[in-house]
GROMACS .gro file of C-alpha atoms in nm:
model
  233
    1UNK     CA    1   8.454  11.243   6.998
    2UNK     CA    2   8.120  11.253   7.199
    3UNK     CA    3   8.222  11.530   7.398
    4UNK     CA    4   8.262  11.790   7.048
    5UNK     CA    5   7.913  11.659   6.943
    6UNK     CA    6   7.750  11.747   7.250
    7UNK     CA    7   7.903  12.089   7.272
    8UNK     CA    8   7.842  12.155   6.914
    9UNK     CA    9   7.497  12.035   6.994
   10UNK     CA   10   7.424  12.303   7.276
   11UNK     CA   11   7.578  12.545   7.100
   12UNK     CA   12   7.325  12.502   6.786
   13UNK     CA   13   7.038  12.497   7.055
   14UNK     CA   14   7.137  12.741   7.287
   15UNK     CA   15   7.259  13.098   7.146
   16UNK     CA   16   7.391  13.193   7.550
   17UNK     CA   17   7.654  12.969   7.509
   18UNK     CA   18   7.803  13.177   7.213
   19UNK     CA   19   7.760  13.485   7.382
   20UNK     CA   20   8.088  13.369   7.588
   21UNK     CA   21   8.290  13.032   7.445
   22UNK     CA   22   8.093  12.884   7.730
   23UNK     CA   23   8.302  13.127   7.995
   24UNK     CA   24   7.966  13.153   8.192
   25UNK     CA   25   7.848  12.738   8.176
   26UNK     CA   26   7.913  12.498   8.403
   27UNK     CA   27   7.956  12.069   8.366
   28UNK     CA   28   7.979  11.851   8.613
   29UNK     CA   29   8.208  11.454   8.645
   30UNK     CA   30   8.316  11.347   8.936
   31UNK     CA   31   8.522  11.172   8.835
   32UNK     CA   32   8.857  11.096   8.640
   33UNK     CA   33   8.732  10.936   8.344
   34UNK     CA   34   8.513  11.186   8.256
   35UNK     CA   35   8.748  11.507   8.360
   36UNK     CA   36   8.967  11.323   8.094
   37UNK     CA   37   8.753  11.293   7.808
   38UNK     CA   38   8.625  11.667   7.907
   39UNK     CA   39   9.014  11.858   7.857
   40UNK     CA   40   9.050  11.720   7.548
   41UNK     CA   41   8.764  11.943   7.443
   42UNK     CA   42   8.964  12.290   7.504
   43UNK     CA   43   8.699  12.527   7.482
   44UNK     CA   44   8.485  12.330   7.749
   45UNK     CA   45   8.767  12.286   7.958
   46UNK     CA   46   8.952  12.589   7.973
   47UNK     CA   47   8.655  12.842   7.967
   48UNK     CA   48   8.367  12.646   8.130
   49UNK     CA   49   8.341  12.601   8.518
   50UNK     CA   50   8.398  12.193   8.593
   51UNK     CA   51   8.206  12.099   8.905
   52UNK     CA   52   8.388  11.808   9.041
   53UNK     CA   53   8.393  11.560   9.346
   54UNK     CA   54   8.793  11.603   9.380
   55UNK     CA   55   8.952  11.972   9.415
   56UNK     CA   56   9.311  11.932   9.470
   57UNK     CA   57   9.496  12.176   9.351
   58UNK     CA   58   9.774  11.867   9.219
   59UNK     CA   59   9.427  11.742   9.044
   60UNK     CA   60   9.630  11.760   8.667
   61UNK     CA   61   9.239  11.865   8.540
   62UNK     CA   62   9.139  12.074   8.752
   63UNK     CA   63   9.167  12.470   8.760
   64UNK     CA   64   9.197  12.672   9.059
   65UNK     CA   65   8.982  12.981   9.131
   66UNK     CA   66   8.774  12.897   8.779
   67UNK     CA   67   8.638  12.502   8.877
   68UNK     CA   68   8.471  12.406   9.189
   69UNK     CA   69   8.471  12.131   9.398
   70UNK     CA   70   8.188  11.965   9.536
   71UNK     CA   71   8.121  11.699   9.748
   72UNK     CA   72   7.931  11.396   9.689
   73UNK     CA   73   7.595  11.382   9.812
   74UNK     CA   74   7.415  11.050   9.870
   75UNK     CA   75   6.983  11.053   9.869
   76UNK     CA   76   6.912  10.971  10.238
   77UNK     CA   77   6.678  11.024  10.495
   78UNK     CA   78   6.703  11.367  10.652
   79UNK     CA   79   6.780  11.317  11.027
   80UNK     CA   80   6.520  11.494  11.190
   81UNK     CA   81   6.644  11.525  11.523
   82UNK     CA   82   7.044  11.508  11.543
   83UNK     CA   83   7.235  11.292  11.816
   84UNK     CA   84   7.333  11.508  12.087
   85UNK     CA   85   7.681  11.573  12.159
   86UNK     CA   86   7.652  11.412  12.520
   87UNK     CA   87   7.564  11.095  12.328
   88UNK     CA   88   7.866  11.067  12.104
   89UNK     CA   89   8.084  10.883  12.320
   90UNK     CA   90   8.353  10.845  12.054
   91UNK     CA   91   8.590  11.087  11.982
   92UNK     CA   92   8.620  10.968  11.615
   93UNK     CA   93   8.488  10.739  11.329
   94UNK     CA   94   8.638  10.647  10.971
   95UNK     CA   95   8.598  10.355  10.760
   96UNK     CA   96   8.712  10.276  10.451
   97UNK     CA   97   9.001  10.107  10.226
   98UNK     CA   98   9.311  10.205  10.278
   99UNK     CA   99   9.503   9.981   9.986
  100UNK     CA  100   9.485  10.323   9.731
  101UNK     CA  101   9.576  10.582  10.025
  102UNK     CA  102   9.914  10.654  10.208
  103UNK     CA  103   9.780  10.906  10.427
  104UNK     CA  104   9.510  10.620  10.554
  105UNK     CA  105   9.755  10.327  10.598
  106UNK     CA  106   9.920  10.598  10.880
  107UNK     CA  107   9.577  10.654  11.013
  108UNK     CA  108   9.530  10.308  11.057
  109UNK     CA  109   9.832  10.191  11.184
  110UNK     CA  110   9.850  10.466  11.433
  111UNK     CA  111   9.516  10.516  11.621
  112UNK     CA  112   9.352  10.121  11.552
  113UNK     CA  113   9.436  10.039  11.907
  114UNK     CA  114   9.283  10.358  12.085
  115UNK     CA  115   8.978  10.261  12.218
  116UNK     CA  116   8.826  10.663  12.141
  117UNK     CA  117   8.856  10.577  11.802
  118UNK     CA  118   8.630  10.377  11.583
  119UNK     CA  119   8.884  10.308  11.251
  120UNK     CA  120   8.825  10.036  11.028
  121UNK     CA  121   8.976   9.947  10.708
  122UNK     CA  122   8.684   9.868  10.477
  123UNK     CA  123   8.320   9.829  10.653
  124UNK     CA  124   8.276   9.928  10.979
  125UNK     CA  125   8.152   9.596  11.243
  126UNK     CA  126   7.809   9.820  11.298
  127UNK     CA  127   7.581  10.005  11.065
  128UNK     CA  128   7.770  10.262  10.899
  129UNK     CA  129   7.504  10.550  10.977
  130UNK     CA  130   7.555  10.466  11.349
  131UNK     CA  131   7.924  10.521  11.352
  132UNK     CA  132   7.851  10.918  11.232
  133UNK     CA  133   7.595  10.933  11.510
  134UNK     CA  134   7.788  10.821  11.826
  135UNK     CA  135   8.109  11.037  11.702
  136UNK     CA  136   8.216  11.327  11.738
  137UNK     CA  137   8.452  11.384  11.485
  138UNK     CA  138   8.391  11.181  11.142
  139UNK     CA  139   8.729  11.181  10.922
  140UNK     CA  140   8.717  11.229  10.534
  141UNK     CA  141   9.021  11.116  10.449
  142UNK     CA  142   9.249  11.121  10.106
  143UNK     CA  143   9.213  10.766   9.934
  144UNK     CA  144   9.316  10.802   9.554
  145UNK     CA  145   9.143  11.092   9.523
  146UNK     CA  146   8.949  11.311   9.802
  147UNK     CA  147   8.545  11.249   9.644
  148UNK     CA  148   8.360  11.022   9.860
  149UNK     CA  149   8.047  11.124  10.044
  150UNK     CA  150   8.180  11.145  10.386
  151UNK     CA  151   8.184  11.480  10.416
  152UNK     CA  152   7.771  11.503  10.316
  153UNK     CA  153   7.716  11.239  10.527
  154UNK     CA  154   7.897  11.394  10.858
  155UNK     CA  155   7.730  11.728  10.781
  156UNK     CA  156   7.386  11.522  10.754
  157UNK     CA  157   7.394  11.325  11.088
  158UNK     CA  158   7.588  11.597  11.304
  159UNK     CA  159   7.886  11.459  11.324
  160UNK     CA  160   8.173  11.727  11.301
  161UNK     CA  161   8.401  11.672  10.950
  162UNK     CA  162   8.756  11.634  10.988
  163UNK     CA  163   8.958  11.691  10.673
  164UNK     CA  164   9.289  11.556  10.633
  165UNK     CA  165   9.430  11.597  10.320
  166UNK     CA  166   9.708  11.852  10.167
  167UNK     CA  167   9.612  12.118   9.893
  168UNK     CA  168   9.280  12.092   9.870
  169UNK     CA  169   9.042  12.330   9.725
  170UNK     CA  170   8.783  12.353  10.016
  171UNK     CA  171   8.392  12.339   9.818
  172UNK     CA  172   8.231  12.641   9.793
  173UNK     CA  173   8.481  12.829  10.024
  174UNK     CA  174   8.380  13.142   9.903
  175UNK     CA  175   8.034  13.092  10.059
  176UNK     CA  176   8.119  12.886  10.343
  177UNK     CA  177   8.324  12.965  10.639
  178UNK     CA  178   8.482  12.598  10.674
  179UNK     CA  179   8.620  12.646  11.023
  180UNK     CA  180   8.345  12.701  11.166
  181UNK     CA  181   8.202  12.364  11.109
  182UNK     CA  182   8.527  12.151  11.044
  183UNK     CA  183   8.846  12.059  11.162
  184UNK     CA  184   9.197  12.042  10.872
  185UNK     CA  185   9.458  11.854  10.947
  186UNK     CA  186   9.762  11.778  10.739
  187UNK     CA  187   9.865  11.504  10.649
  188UNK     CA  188  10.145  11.505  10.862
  189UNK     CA  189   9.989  11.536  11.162
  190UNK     CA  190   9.825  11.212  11.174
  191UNK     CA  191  10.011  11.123  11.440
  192UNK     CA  192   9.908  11.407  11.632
  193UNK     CA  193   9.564  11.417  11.548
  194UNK     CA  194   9.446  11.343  11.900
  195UNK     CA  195   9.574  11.576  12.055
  196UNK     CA  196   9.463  11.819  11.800
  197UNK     CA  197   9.102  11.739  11.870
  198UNK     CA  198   9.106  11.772  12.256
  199UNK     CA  199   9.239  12.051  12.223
  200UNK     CA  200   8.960  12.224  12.076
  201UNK     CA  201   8.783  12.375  12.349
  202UNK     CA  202   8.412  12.277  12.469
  203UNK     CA  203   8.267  12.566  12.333
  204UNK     CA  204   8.425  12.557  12.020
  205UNK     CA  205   8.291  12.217  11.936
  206UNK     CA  206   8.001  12.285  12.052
  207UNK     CA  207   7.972  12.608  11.832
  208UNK     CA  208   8.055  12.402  11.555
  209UNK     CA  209   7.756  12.119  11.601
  210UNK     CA  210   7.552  12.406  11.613
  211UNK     CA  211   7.691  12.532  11.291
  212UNK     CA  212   7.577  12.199  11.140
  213UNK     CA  213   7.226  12.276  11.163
  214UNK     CA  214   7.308  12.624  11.076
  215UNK     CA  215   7.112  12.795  10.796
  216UNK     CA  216   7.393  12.823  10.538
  217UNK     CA  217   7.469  12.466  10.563
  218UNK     CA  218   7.103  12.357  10.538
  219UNK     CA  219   7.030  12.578  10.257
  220UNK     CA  220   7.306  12.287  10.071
  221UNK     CA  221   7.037  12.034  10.117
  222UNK     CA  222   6.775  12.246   9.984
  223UNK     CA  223   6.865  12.193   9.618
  224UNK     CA  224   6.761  11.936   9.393
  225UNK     CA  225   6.906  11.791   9.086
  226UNK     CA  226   6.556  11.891   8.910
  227UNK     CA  227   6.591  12.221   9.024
  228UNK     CA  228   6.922  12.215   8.688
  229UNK     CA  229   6.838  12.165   8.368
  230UNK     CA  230   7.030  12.132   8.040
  231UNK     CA  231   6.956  12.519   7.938
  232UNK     CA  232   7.153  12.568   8.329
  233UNK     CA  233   7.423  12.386   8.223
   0.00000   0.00000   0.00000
């Protein structure tokens, strides 16, 4: 399998990787097909730390409190100057299909008459950028899996990220302070998810824009995927 010869390969190559059954290595697939082929190599996947797109903690591959999850990230423009919130005049924004996701279907059926809420199932009728910047609140929302690039692209053009989805891993929640930035929701509570968003208080939601451009989220956008290299991993 192409997974043992690559592992026997950096272990030839790379004498750290001894030193600790890989215990102290990280790989990264987002997603299923190659988190598959990865656990059937048991060294790699029980010792190594998987980076992955999907952190559920139902995710059959993935291991709590060793793996991490992190979001997608797509390469675009940095928005220099971010709407401000007096210019978001809708409460909230999602699109995307909702054939592969329960939890969606609900979302749709439930607010796609409320004129606060931009929901579409597939593309949006505008440019998808714009719907992030006239928002306030940008759903990321459980399809099949929870690994799209929503979340990135909320942080990226200010809009706050509203995560609804049940037993997920939150990425890099040992560095970041999620609710101070974001909103959970259960699943659930899609029905009440209006009213859970006006109820957070002016200055709350204001704190958490701010938080947005905040140095600890920033420093996320920092890193490059030249800044790894194959001795890293």
């Amino acid at each position: 399998m192409i997974q043992n010869m690559y592992v026997s390969k950096v272990r030839s190559e790379f004498e750290f990787w001894n030193a600790s059954g890989g215990a102290d290595h990280f790989y990264v697939y987002c997603h299923s097909i190659g988190r598959d082929a990865a656990s059937k190599h048991q060294e790699l996947h029980h010792n190594s730390i998987q980076v992955t797109c999907s952190s559920r903690y139902f995710q059959r591959l993935y291991i709590a409190h060793k793996d991490i999850g992190l979001p997608q990230v797509w390469p675009r423009q940095h928005e220099q100057v971010l709407n401000p919130p007096d210019a978001r005049y809708k409460l909230v924004f999602f699109a995307g299909r909702v054939q592969n996701s329960l939890a969606r279907r609900d979302l749709l059926e439930q607010w796609k008459n409320d004129s606060s809420f931009d929901i579409f199932s597939g593309s949006s009728s505008f440019p998808y950028k714009e719907g992030f910047r006239r928002s306030r609140y940008c759903l990321h929302v459980k399809g099949y899996e929870l690994n799209t690039a929503r979340v990135s692209d909320a942080i990226q053009h200010g809009c706050v990220p509203v995560l609804i989805s049940n037993y997920n891993d939150l990425p890099l929640a040992n560095i970041l302070d999620w609710s101070k930035f974001s909103v959970i929701v259960n699943e659930r509570d899609i029905p009440h998810l209006k009213k859970i968003l006006l109820s957070v208080s002016e200055r709350t939601y204001l704190n958490m824009y701010k938080n947005l451009e905040g140095d600890y989220i920033e420093s996320l956008g920092d890193i490059s995927v030249s800044d790894f290299t194959l001795a890293d991993i």
